[in-house]
Short mmCIF file of C-alpha atoms and ligand atoms in Angstrom, two decimals:
data_model
loop_
_atom_site.label_atom_id
_atom_site.label_comp_id
_atom_site.label_asym_id
_atom_site.label_seq_id
_atom_site.Cartn_x
_atom_site.Cartn_y
_atom_site.Cartn_z
CA UNK A 29 -92.97 -32.54 -13.64
CA UNK A 30 -90.38 -29.77 -13.74
CA UNK A 31 -89.96 -26.93 -11.28
CA UNK A 32 -89.97 -23.39 -12.58
CA UNK A 33 -87.79 -22.18 -9.73
CA UNK A 34 -84.45 -23.11 -11.22
CA UNK A 35 -82.88 -20.07 -12.82
CA UNK A 36 -80.16 -19.90 -15.44
CA UNK A 37 -76.68 -20.14 -14.04
CA UNK A 38 -75.74 -16.53 -13.23
CA UNK A 39 -73.06 -15.20 -15.53
CA UNK A 40 -71.82 -12.51 -13.16
CA UNK A 41 -72.43 -12.05 -9.48
CA UNK A 42 -72.82 -8.80 -7.61
CA UNK A 43 -74.86 -7.47 -4.68
CA UNK A 44 -78.58 -6.79 -4.42
CA UNK A 45 -78.26 -3.08 -5.02
CA UNK A 46 -78.69 -3.36 -8.80
CA UNK A 47 -81.49 -2.49 -11.20
CA UNK A 48 -84.52 -4.79 -10.95
CA UNK A 49 -84.01 -6.47 -14.33
CA UNK A 50 -80.43 -7.32 -13.39
CA UNK A 51 -81.38 -8.77 -10.04
CA UNK A 52 -82.52 -12.20 -11.15
CA UNK A 53 -79.36 -12.99 -13.01
CA UNK A 54 -77.00 -11.48 -10.45
CA UNK A 55 -78.47 -12.15 -7.02
CA UNK A 56 -76.05 -12.97 -4.32
CA UNK A 57 -76.85 -13.29 -0.63
CA UNK A 58 -74.08 -11.32 1.00
CA UNK A 59 -75.15 -11.67 4.61
CA UNK A 60 -72.46 -9.31 5.89
CA UNK A 61 -74.36 -6.54 4.08
CA UNK A 62 -77.92 -7.84 4.28
CA UNK A 63 -78.07 -8.46 8.02
CA UNK A 64 -77.91 -4.69 8.55
CA UNK A 65 -80.43 -3.64 5.88
CA UNK A 66 -83.76 -2.33 7.21
CA UNK A 67 -85.63 -3.83 4.24
CA UNK A 68 -85.13 -7.22 2.73
CA UNK A 69 -85.17 -8.01 -1.01
CA UNK A 70 -88.54 -9.13 -2.41
CA UNK A 71 -87.32 -12.66 -3.22
CA UNK A 72 -86.86 -13.33 0.51
CA UNK A 73 -90.40 -12.29 1.45
CA UNK A 74 -92.57 -15.39 1.98
CA UNK A 75 -96.34 -15.42 1.29
CA UNK A 76 -98.39 -14.34 4.29
CA UNK A 77 -99.78 -17.80 5.08
CA UNK A 78 -96.25 -19.25 5.36
CA UNK A 79 -94.71 -16.48 7.45
CA UNK A 80 -93.82 -16.93 11.13
CA UNK A 81 -96.62 -16.42 13.64
CA UNK A 82 -96.82 -12.99 15.21
CA UNK A 83 -96.98 -14.62 18.64
CA UNK A 84 -94.09 -16.75 19.85
CA UNK A 85 -94.79 -20.45 19.22
CA UNK A 86 -95.32 -22.73 22.23
CA UNK A 87 -92.58 -25.19 23.07
CA UNK A 88 -93.05 -28.77 21.85
CA UNK A 89 -91.96 -31.16 24.59
CA UNK A 90 -90.45 -34.06 22.67
CA UNK A 91 -89.25 -37.25 24.37
CA UNK A 92 -85.66 -37.18 25.58
CA UNK A 93 -84.02 -40.54 24.96
CA UNK A 94 -81.15 -41.36 27.27
CA UNK A 95 -78.95 -43.68 25.22
CA UNK A 96 -76.47 -44.29 28.07
CA UNK A 97 -77.74 -47.73 29.12
CA UNK A 98 -78.45 -48.82 25.55
CA UNK A 99 -74.92 -47.95 24.44
CA UNK A 100 -73.37 -49.77 27.36
CA UNK A 101 -75.52 -52.85 26.64
CA UNK A 102 -77.81 -52.77 29.72
CA UNK A 103 -80.77 -54.45 28.11
CA UNK A 104 -83.24 -53.69 30.93
CA UNK A 105 -83.92 -50.20 29.56
CA UNK A 106 -84.18 -51.15 25.84
CA UNK A 107 -87.93 -51.67 25.95
CA UNK A 108 -88.55 -48.34 27.61
CA UNK A 109 -86.41 -46.43 25.08
CA UNK A 110 -87.98 -48.28 22.14
CA UNK A 111 -91.49 -47.50 23.35
CA UNK A 112 -90.66 -43.78 23.75
CA UNK A 113 -89.34 -43.77 20.16
CA UNK A 114 -92.44 -45.59 18.96
CA UNK A 115 -94.77 -43.00 20.45
CA UNK A 116 -92.75 -40.03 19.14
CA UNK A 117 -92.44 -41.50 15.64
CA UNK A 118 -96.16 -42.29 15.38
CA UNK A 119 -97.05 -38.73 16.46
CA UNK A 120 -94.55 -36.45 14.75
CA UNK A 121 -91.20 -38.21 14.29
CA UNK A 122 -89.13 -35.85 16.48
CA UNK A 123 -87.15 -36.75 19.62
CA UNK A 124 -83.94 -35.74 21.44
CA UNK A 125 -81.04 -38.02 22.30
CA UNK A 126 -78.75 -37.43 25.29
CA UNK A 127 -75.81 -39.49 26.57
CA UNK A 128 -75.28 -40.27 22.92
CA UNK A 129 -71.59 -41.03 23.23
CA UNK A 130 -70.36 -38.28 20.88
CA UNK A 131 -67.28 -36.60 22.27
CA UNK A 132 -68.01 -33.10 23.64
CA UNK A 133 -64.74 -31.72 22.27
CA UNK A 134 -65.59 -33.00 18.78
CA UNK A 135 -68.95 -31.21 18.98
CA UNK A 136 -67.20 -28.07 20.21
CA UNK A 137 -64.64 -28.17 17.36
CA UNK A 138 -67.34 -28.80 14.74
CA UNK A 139 -69.27 -25.74 15.98
CA UNK A 140 -66.20 -23.48 16.14
CA UNK A 141 -65.16 -24.46 12.60
CA UNK A 142 -68.69 -23.71 11.41
CA UNK A 143 -68.22 -20.20 12.88
CA UNK A 144 -64.86 -19.96 11.16
CA UNK A 145 -66.17 -21.07 7.77
CA UNK A 146 -69.10 -18.65 7.68
CA UNK A 147 -66.85 -15.81 8.88
CA UNK A 148 -64.71 -16.18 5.74
CA UNK A 149 -65.16 -13.61 3.00
CA UNK A 150 -67.77 -14.35 0.33
CA UNK A 151 -64.99 -14.87 -2.22
CA UNK A 152 -63.28 -17.48 -0.06
CA UNK A 153 -66.52 -19.33 0.63
CA UNK A 154 -67.31 -19.28 -3.08
CA UNK A 155 -64.28 -21.48 -3.72
CA UNK A 156 -66.68 -24.25 -2.73
CA UNK A 157 -69.62 -22.76 -4.69
CA UNK A 158 -72.46 -25.24 -5.17
CA UNK A 159 -73.49 -25.55 -8.82
CA UNK A 160 -77.11 -25.66 -9.93
CA UNK A 161 -78.24 -29.29 -10.11
CA UNK A 162 -75.56 -30.45 -7.64
CA UNK A 163 -76.25 -30.96 -3.98
CA UNK A 164 -72.81 -30.32 -2.48
CA UNK A 165 -70.95 -27.08 -1.90
CA UNK A 166 -71.49 -23.59 -0.55
CA UNK A 167 -74.77 -21.82 -1.26
CA UNK A 168 -75.47 -18.25 -0.21
CA UNK A 169 -79.21 -18.68 0.06
CA UNK A 170 -80.38 -20.42 -3.17
CA UNK A 171 -80.27 -17.39 -5.43
CA UNK A 172 -79.14 -19.36 -8.47
CA UNK A 173 -81.67 -22.12 -7.88
CA UNK A 174 -85.00 -20.58 -6.92
CA UNK A 175 -86.72 -17.36 -7.87
CA UNK A 176 -88.95 -16.80 -4.86
CA UNK A 177 -89.35 -17.77 -1.21
CA UNK A 178 -85.57 -17.67 -0.82
CA UNK A 179 -84.31 -18.94 2.53
CA UNK A 180 -82.42 -16.51 4.78
CA UNK A 181 -79.39 -18.75 5.14
CA UNK A 182 -76.00 -19.79 3.90
CA UNK A 183 -75.15 -23.47 3.75
CA UNK A 184 -72.14 -25.69 3.16
CA UNK A 185 -73.10 -29.23 2.21
CA UNK A 186 -70.74 -32.14 1.72
CA UNK A 187 -70.95 -35.86 1.08
CA UNK A 188 -70.13 -38.56 3.60
CA UNK A 189 -69.75 -42.20 2.67
CA UNK A 190 -69.26 -45.03 5.16
CA UNK A 191 -67.57 -47.20 2.53
CA UNK A 192 -64.08 -48.30 3.48
CA UNK A 193 -62.43 -46.74 0.45
CA UNK A 194 -64.07 -43.38 1.26
CA UNK A 195 -62.65 -42.94 4.74
CA UNK A 196 -61.13 -39.54 3.85
CA UNK A 197 -63.94 -38.24 1.65
CA UNK A 198 -64.83 -35.28 3.90
CA UNK A 199 -61.26 -34.36 4.74
CA UNK A 200 -60.30 -34.44 1.06
CA UNK A 201 -63.34 -32.36 0.12
CA UNK A 202 -62.22 -29.51 2.39
CA UNK A 203 -58.63 -29.72 1.19
CA UNK A 204 -59.50 -29.93 -2.50
CA UNK A 205 -62.14 -27.20 -2.60
CA UNK A 206 -60.91 -24.69 -0.02
CA UNK A 207 -57.16 -25.29 0.06
CA UNK A 208 -54.50 -27.27 1.93
CA UNK A 209 -54.89 -25.17 5.08
CA UNK A 210 -58.48 -26.49 5.43
CA UNK A 211 -57.35 -30.10 5.78
CA UNK A 212 -57.38 -30.06 9.63
CA UNK A 213 -60.90 -28.60 9.54
CA UNK A 214 -61.88 -31.31 7.09
CA UNK A 215 -60.47 -33.88 9.53
CA UNK A 216 -62.78 -32.59 12.28
CA UNK A 217 -65.81 -32.87 9.98
CA UNK A 218 -64.63 -36.32 8.87
CA UNK A 219 -64.60 -37.41 12.53
CA UNK A 220 -67.90 -35.68 13.20
CA UNK A 221 -69.53 -37.40 10.18
CA UNK A 222 -68.17 -40.80 11.32
CA UNK A 223 -69.63 -40.16 14.78
CA UNK A 224 -73.00 -39.21 13.26
CA UNK A 225 -73.02 -42.29 11.05
CA UNK A 226 -72.31 -44.50 14.09
CA UNK A 227 -75.01 -42.77 16.15
CA UNK A 228 -77.55 -43.07 13.36
CA UNK A 229 -76.90 -46.84 13.08
CA UNK A 230 -77.49 -47.16 16.83
CA UNK A 231 -80.77 -45.27 16.44
CA UNK A 232 -81.65 -47.55 13.50
CA UNK A 233 -81.27 -50.53 15.84
CA UNK A 234 -83.73 -48.92 18.25
CA UNK A 235 -86.10 -48.15 15.38
CA UNK A 236 -85.94 -51.81 14.32
CA UNK A 237 -86.85 -52.83 17.88
CA UNK A 238 -89.64 -50.30 18.20
CA UNK A 239 -91.19 -51.35 14.89
CA UNK A 240 -91.00 -54.99 15.96
CA UNK A 241 -88.81 -56.15 13.07
CA UNK A 242 -85.44 -57.86 13.27
CA UNK A 243 -83.32 -55.56 15.42
CA UNK A 244 -80.50 -55.51 12.87
CA UNK A 245 -82.73 -54.95 9.85
CA UNK A 246 -82.44 -51.16 9.42
CA UNK A 247 -78.97 -50.98 10.92
CA UNK A 248 -77.75 -53.41 8.23
CA UNK A 249 -79.61 -51.50 5.54
CA UNK A 250 -77.79 -48.26 6.43
CA UNK A 251 -74.41 -49.80 7.27
CA UNK A 252 -73.25 -48.62 3.84
CA UNK A 253 -74.71 -45.15 3.92
CA UNK A 254 -74.08 -42.30 1.50
CA UNK A 255 -75.11 -39.34 3.59
CA UNK A 256 -75.17 -35.55 3.45
CA UNK A 257 -73.74 -33.19 6.06
CA UNK A 258 -74.84 -29.59 6.05
CA UNK A 259 -73.59 -26.57 7.98
CA UNK A 260 -76.36 -23.96 8.24
CA UNK A 261 -75.85 -20.29 9.03
CA UNK A 262 -78.92 -18.13 9.60
CA UNK A 263 -77.71 -14.52 9.83
CA UNK A 264 -79.66 -11.96 11.83
CA UNK A 265 -82.39 -10.30 9.77
CA UNK A 266 -84.05 -6.92 10.34
CA UNK A 267 -87.40 -8.26 9.07
CA UNK A 268 -87.58 -11.74 10.66
CA UNK A 269 -91.37 -11.89 10.42
CA UNK A 270 -91.38 -11.67 6.64
CA UNK A 271 -88.96 -14.48 5.84
CA UNK A 272 -87.80 -17.96 6.85
CA UNK A 273 -84.38 -19.54 7.37
CA UNK A 274 -85.60 -22.89 6.04
CA UNK A 275 -89.11 -23.12 4.61
CA UNK A 276 -91.73 -25.72 5.66
CA UNK A 277 -90.60 -29.14 4.50
CA UNK A 278 -90.26 -32.79 5.37
CA UNK A 279 -86.72 -34.12 5.04
CA UNK A 280 -86.44 -36.41 2.00
CA UNK A 281 -83.58 -38.38 3.63
CA UNK A 282 -84.06 -41.19 6.19
CA UNK A 283 -83.03 -39.75 9.53
CA UNK A 284 -81.76 -36.28 10.41
CA UNK A 285 -79.50 -35.63 13.39
CA UNK A 286 -79.41 -31.91 14.09
CA UNK A 287 -77.02 -30.07 16.34
CA UNK A 288 -78.50 -26.70 17.32
CA UNK A 289 -76.59 -23.88 19.01
CA UNK A 290 -78.35 -22.09 21.86
CA UNK A 291 -80.56 -19.90 19.66
CA UNK A 292 -84.20 -20.94 19.09
CA UNK A 293 -85.52 -21.23 15.54
CA UNK A 294 -86.55 -24.82 14.79
CA UNK A 295 -90.32 -25.36 14.63
CA UNK A 296 -92.43 -28.46 14.00
CA UNK A 297 -96.04 -28.51 12.77
CA UNK A 298 -98.01 -30.64 15.22
CA UNK A 299 -101.81 -30.73 15.73
CA UNK A 300 -102.27 -27.89 13.30
CA UNK A 301 -99.90 -25.45 14.96
CA UNK A 302 -96.23 -24.52 14.84
CA UNK A 303 -94.34 -25.53 17.99
CA UNK A 304 -90.74 -24.76 18.77
CA UNK A 305 -87.99 -27.20 19.78
CA UNK A 306 -86.01 -25.33 22.41
CA UNK A 307 -82.23 -25.89 22.23
CA UNK A 308 -80.68 -28.31 24.71
CA UNK A 309 -76.89 -28.20 24.65
CA UNK A 310 -76.57 -31.84 25.75
CA UNK A 311 -78.82 -33.17 23.05
CA UNK A 312 -79.12 -33.83 19.34
CA UNK A 313 -82.52 -33.35 17.73
CA UNK A 314 -83.44 -36.42 15.68
CA UNK A 315 -86.23 -36.66 13.14
CA UNK A 316 -87.61 -39.23 10.74
CA UNK A 317 -87.35 -38.37 7.04
CA UNK A 318 -89.43 -39.40 4.02
CA UNK A 319 -87.22 -42.36 3.09
CA UNK A 320 -87.67 -43.91 6.54
CA UNK A 321 -91.39 -43.20 6.41
CA UNK A 322 -91.43 -45.28 3.22
CA UNK A 323 -89.23 -47.99 4.82
CA UNK A 324 -91.65 -48.22 7.75
CA UNK A 325 -94.55 -48.52 5.28
CA UNK A 326 -95.99 -45.24 6.54
CA UNK A 327 -96.04 -46.23 10.23
CA UNK A 328 -93.52 -43.60 11.30
CA UNK A 329 -94.05 -39.97 10.35
CA UNK A 330 -91.79 -37.61 8.48
CA UNK A 331 -93.11 -34.38 9.93
CA UNK A 332 -93.31 -30.84 8.57
CA UNK A 333 -90.75 -28.45 10.09
CA UNK A 334 -89.11 -25.09 9.37
CA UNK A 335 -86.58 -22.64 10.84
CA UNK A 336 -87.14 -19.02 11.78
CA UNK A 337 -84.58 -16.24 11.88
CA UNK A 338 -84.06 -13.56 14.49
CA UNK A 339 -83.45 -9.83 14.30
CA UNK A 340 -80.88 -9.98 17.10
CA UNK A 341 -78.91 -13.18 16.92
CA UNK A 342 -77.40 -15.28 14.19
CA UNK A 343 -78.05 -19.02 14.49
CA UNK A 344 -75.95 -21.98 13.35
CA UNK A 345 -76.82 -25.64 13.11
CA UNK A 346 -75.18 -28.79 11.74
CA UNK A 347 -77.39 -31.39 10.08
CA UNK A 348 -76.46 -34.97 9.28
CA UNK A 349 -78.90 -36.48 6.79
CA UNK A 350 -78.63 -40.26 6.85
CA UNK A 351 -79.21 -41.63 3.34
CA UNK A 352 -78.95 -45.19 2.03
CA UNK A 353 -76.38 -46.07 -0.61
CA UNK A 354 -77.83 -44.59 -3.80
CA UNK A 355 -78.62 -47.88 -5.55
CA UNK A 356 -80.27 -49.73 -2.63
CA UNK A 357 -83.96 -50.40 -3.12
CA UNK A 358 -86.09 -48.70 -0.48
CA UNK A 359 -88.76 -51.24 0.39
CA UNK A 360 -90.36 -52.01 3.78
CA UNK A 361 -89.57 -55.34 5.50
CA UNK A 362 -92.27 -57.98 5.06
CA UNK A 363 -93.26 -57.79 8.76
CA UNK A 364 -94.66 -54.31 8.08
CA UNK A 365 -96.82 -55.29 5.12
CA UNK A 366 -100.01 -57.31 5.40
CA UNK A 367 -103.60 -57.32 4.22
CA UNK A 368 -104.61 -54.69 6.73
CA UNK A 369 -101.58 -52.52 5.97
CA UNK A 370 -100.75 -52.89 2.26
CA UNK A 371 -97.81 -51.10 0.64
CA UNK A 372 -98.15 -47.31 0.78
CA UNK A 373 -95.21 -46.26 -1.42
CA UNK A 374 -93.59 -47.84 -4.48
CA UNK A 375 -90.04 -49.23 -4.39
CA UNK A 376 -87.46 -46.58 -5.22
CA UNK A 377 -83.78 -45.80 -4.85
CA UNK A 378 -82.38 -42.87 -2.86
CA UNK A 379 -80.47 -41.61 -5.90
CA UNK A 380 -83.78 -41.19 -7.78
CA UNK A 381 -85.38 -39.32 -4.87
CA UNK A 382 -82.33 -37.10 -4.48
CA UNK A 383 -82.36 -36.30 -8.19
CA UNK A 384 -86.08 -35.51 -7.93
CA UNK A 385 -85.41 -32.93 -5.17
CA UNK A 386 -82.49 -31.36 -7.01
CA UNK A 387 -83.80 -31.29 -10.58
CA UNK A 388 -87.57 -31.65 -10.67
CA UNK A 389 -89.13 -30.56 -7.38
CA UNK A 390 -88.40 -28.19 -4.52
CA UNK A 391 -88.44 -30.24 -1.31
CA UNK A 392 -91.55 -29.29 0.69
CA UNK A 393 -94.27 -30.90 2.78
CA UNK A 394 -95.45 -33.09 -0.14
CA UNK A 395 -92.15 -34.40 -1.50
CA UNK A 396 -92.78 -38.09 -0.78
CA UNK A 397 -96.30 -38.09 -2.26
CA UNK A 398 -95.25 -36.04 -5.32
CA UNK A 399 -92.26 -38.36 -5.80
CA UNK A 400 -94.39 -41.52 -5.47
CA UNK A 401 -96.80 -40.21 -8.11
CA UNK A 402 -93.87 -39.35 -10.38
CA UNK A 403 -92.31 -42.82 -9.96
CA UNK A 404 -95.66 -44.50 -10.64
CA UNK A 405 -96.31 -42.33 -13.71
CA UNK A 406 -92.84 -43.09 -15.10
CA UNK A 407 -93.42 -46.80 -14.57
CA UNK A 408 -96.67 -46.91 -16.53
C1 LIG B 517 -81.84 -34.10 0.11
C2 LIG B 517 -81.86 -32.88 0.61
C3 LIG B 517 -82.52 -31.72 -0.04
C4 LIG B 517 -82.43 -30.65 1.02
C5 LIG B 517 -81.13 -31.00 1.69
C6 LIG B 517 -81.26 -32.49 1.90
C7 LIG B 517 -82.28 -32.74 3.03
C8 LIG B 517 -83.32 -31.64 3.21
C9 LIG B 517 -83.66 -30.79 1.95
C10 LIG B 517 -84.12 -29.35 2.25
C11 LIG B 517 -83.35 -28.78 3.45
C12 LIG B 517 -85.59 -29.19 2.56
C13 LIG B 517 -86.00 -27.71 2.55
C14 LIG B 517 -85.74 -27.06 1.22
C15 LIG B 517 -84.25 -27.16 0.81
C16 LIG B 517 -84.11 -26.64 -0.58
C17 LIG B 517 -83.43 -26.24 1.72
O1 LIG B 517 -83.98 -25.19 2.18
O2 LIG B 517 -82.25 -26.45 1.94
C18 LIG B 517 -83.85 -28.67 0.89
C19 LIG B 517 -82.44 -29.18 0.58
C20 LIG B 517 -82.02 -29.01 -0.84
O3 LIG B 517 -82.75 -29.35 -1.79
O4 LIG B 517 -80.89 -28.59 -1.02
O1 LIG B 518 -81.31 -25.68 10.90
C1 LIG B 518 -82.43 -26.02 11.29
O2 LIG B 518 -83.02 -25.52 12.24
C2 LIG B 518 -83.16 -27.11 10.54
C3 LIG B 518 -82.70 -27.25 9.11
C4 LIG B 518 -83.48 -28.26 8.39
O3 LIG B 518 -84.60 -28.58 8.74
C5 LIG B 518 -82.87 -28.91 7.22
O4 LIG B 518 -81.77 -28.48 6.78
O5 LIG B 518 -83.46 -29.89 6.72
FE1 LIG B 519 -85.21 -30.41 7.68
#
């Protein structure tokens, strides 16, 4: 299976104001220009059935997990927290965490440097240009990657590894791609990524408890994680009802920890309708991804979500996608497999799933099923 949405690497880049036949090869999402345009280019217009609702979506009240007692080792509240997680993950896989132990000044710095990065000129940001087929770097929308249903966003994605010999991987990425003066910014994102990795291992412990397996099982599995961090910038758009910031998808990774600013935009598809997750400045939004759905043998849901854009306000978020080390086999623990609940997904490695989303398939609501079929077909 090969996607038809990957275009040839553009030879030259210019703005959208060119002749139609030149557009495909030379698209570039220059948000400083586009956010003011009354009309948006065709490639950003989503099909009617996928566009935002005309009426504002209702708020989805997701459980708020207070990690304070858990992190300070007061075991009396563990059961309560684990049962809240269990309910959320069986229904839709989304919850908030508060009192998560991440330093407020680190969060503040990470958000301010996200502002700073996206305020740079296009040329400066393009020093970190993401190449087609690679999953790290700066992408102004995905003009080089897809032909239609382009997302109204800019992203900067970088790799985090918890391995000891990679303790400067994020810091070095900023220095090596953007220049020496970006090293201090890289240091902030290095610290932020470390904090996210630690938080995600704590959540993995709770997920182990709530699924009734050995408490350390998933925490140990992800101890050596090879994760992705992504800064998202959704510029204002004069036609917000025709486009999407991030299209409907389930995250292929294992767990996503999202830091939203105070602008609404994130929506989750629950009980056949889109519901919004209203920003809470004290909280991270956490959701289960496809790889954890497979690890839980289908018990916990990786749920469809998307992000809208606004005509008035730009929105910025920071996502940490927890991923296992690329070569680890994703297979549910034996406690979750029995006669009544046989294996739902085949064994796979994260590096194969990542390659599938970058080279063969555009991540959407069906990624895990399409990937499972692909793995099974390849194996026969
Ligand atoms: C493994 C990944 C692929 C995407 C980034 C991470 C986790 C989520 C995926 C994504 C965000 C799902 C929606 C579509 C996508 C193309 C996007 O809009 O960014 C996806 C990412 C990607 O393939 O780059
Ligand atoms: O930025 C957001 O609101 C969510 C982004 C998202 O879902 C993703 O990057 O996977
Ligand atoms: Fe997502």
